[in-house]
Amino acid sequence: VEHDKLISEEFYESLEDALITADVGADLSEETIAQLRREVEIDGITTCKEAYAYMKRILAHHLLIVSDPDDFPPKPWTLLVIGVNGVGKTTTIGKVAKEYRDLGRSVILAAADTFRAGATEQLRIWSDRTGCDFVGQHEGADAASVVFDGMEAAKGRGHDVMIIDTAGRLHNKKNLMTELDKIVRVLKKANPWTPNEVLLVLDGTTGQNAIAQAEAFNDIIKITGFVVTKLDGTAKGGVAINLTKRFGIPVRKIGVGEGIDDLQDFDPVQYVEAMFG
Amino acid sequence: ELSTRLESVINKFRGQSKITEENISEAMREVKRALLEADVNFKVVKEFTKSVQEKALGEDVLSSVTPGQFFIKIVHDELVKLMGGAQRKVEFEINRTNVILMAGLQGSGKTTATSKLALHYRKKGHRPLMVACDVHRPAAIDQLESLGKSLDIPVFSERGKGAVEIAKNGLVYAKREGYSLVIFDTAGRLHIDEEMMAELRDVYSAVNPDEVFFVADAMTGQEAVNVAAEFTKQVNCTGVILSKLDGDARGGAALSINKVLGVPLCFVGVGEKPDALEPFYPDRYASRILG
Ligand SMILES: Nc1nc2c(ncn2[C@@H]2O[C@H](COP(=O)(O)OP(=O)(O)OP(=O)(O)O)[C@@H](O)[C@H]2O)c(=O)[nH]1
Ligand SMILES: Nc1nc2c(ncn2[C@@H]2O[C@H](COP(=O)(O)OP(=O)(O)OP(=O)(O)O)[C@@H](O)[C@H]2O)c(=O)[nH]1
Ligand SMILES: [Mg+2]
Ligand SMILES: [Mg+2]
């Protein structure tokens, strides 16, 4: 995109191509360029440089949702982490646990992925790294019973925060989605205020399927926030813009690496800058 | 059973008796949308729609179908043709030590695919050994060992050593013990991570693989080609395994990887269990891409 030139049809085309390449999606890309054209006309913008800044502002605006979490969370503040397979749920929990631990909170991790090989061991390592309490069972155990054990332990030991790791599940598998419903019912039975936060973790390299994922998960449990991971790679995570706009749910955090400190608060302007940086 | 997108393509030809320059550009736009929604790389989409448009205008509509149906058939057939060159059956001789190296981004399904391949080839008469070369992800070795245990397929692992050393020792062990197939599971890594790509190159040199399978997640978006290109440039990928195809992601990434890089599709993962591995069928895949 040549910034010092005057706006032309080629400029709009190359912008639309850039959005599609960033996984923003064909429809939203077209809509964004249409909105840009309108604003350019109304404000009398002539240079590519100015138009480019306008476009970034339009995108950042799509990503801006202001929502405040509860002010007085009951103990334990319960965070449920869900998403399809391999997106980074377990790793994200390790990073989030570190954040709470740095704030002096006592945290318990519940290994409710009782299906996948090595899942409980993986979370246990993150628990050790962050000084959390831990609850888990053998492979093949009932996921909801781990959640129940976690609640009992959290209440009994007076933990401030409980984070629940769940098995990756493809959203088109009805029985796996029903299991999530069961987990929420077990939580609510123990404490009707929970879960306080439900984070849907999305892989930053995912294309348009992220929309189907968000729809299906949101149908089963009310999602309160997205986490977009693996943004340290070359994928731009443009699909997050579509999701925020469509569902009115904010992106809470972004994952930028495999290390314990590789989690950042979400900032719409920075996100869009990184997309086109 | 057509999707709404394809129905709208057919509708562009409603009331028309043949395919013309006018009605085709509208229809082509819908096809372009369908392919982009399926995460096909947008350069591949541009090239494909151009060649389909030329073909459709050059053919006479069969009298038994409407121009819309005829058009969809051309698009479908061109996709099958495009993917037809993509499939590749991978077989190994039983009386040698065959080596497979697994590679790909984080979380794409490599470790699971390792156990699936081991089971697949054991059923074909091989004696497989899995080698745990992921020394980065917490409990990665545990994961592979657990998979090996439930399948009764041995896993070579050495905690506390580096990936290259484990790979070398694993190969020596495999040859000594007479395994006919050794599959090296590696850590997920970014194609732009110089240190990790160097590790992969070193493992590659150490084990001299017969096949290097790039495992790609079916839901990968537009970056799929760039990622695969870098992996192929550094460790010559000989095949793609497309995982999580039991989801509803259309999987356009595989089409793009094959078209741009010429790397064929060898298997698709259709579930989390070890038997959830299938050969790749171009015709079924073409239908899936079109939605
Ligand atoms: N580069 C990078 N890798 C990440 C990030 N987050 C997670 N990963 C890696 O992605 C892979 C999968 O992470 P997991 O935490 O196991 O993902 P998961 O969603 O719990 O996976 P399942 O439980 O199997 O569904 C691991 O190799 C992680 O190290 C990130 O932000 N950046
Ligand atoms: N539904 C489904 N899940 C799959 C498939 N292949 C892998 N998975 C799941 O995807 C997640 C990630 O699989 P892994 O085998 O751990 O992925 P990986 O590439 O080894 O991950 P890293 O080593 O962290 O890079 C796990 O939850 C697997 O069970 C598949 O074909 N279908
Ligand atoms: Mg996990
Ligand atoms: Mg692995």
Short mmCIF file of C-alpha atoms in Angstrom, two decimals, chain B residues 8 12 23 27 40 95 97 106 132 143 147 185 212 240 291:
data_model
loop_
_atom_site.label_atom_id
_atom_site.label_comp_id
_atom_site.label_asym_id
_atom_site.label_seq_id
_atom_site.Cartn_x
_atom_site.Cartn_y
_atom_site.Cartn_z
CA SER B 8 -27.67 -18.74 -5.28
CA LYS B 12 -27.85 -16.53 -11.39
CA ASN B 23 -24.68 -14.30 -16.27
CA ALA B 27 -22.19 -16.75 -10.66
CA VAL B 40 -8.98 -21.49 0.13
CA ASN B 95 12.21 -55.26 5.35
CA THR B 97 13.87 -49.21 8.52
CA GLN B 106 1.46 -25.92 17.44
CA ALA B 132 9.13 -38.72 21.31
CA GLN B 143 1.11 -37.96 25.92
CA LEU B 147 -0.96 -43.31 23.37
CA ASP B 185 6.95 -36.86 16.66
CA VAL B 212 8.09 -35.76 6.03
CA VAL B 240 0.19 -33.29 4.05
CA GLY B 291 -20.15 -26.39 0.75
#
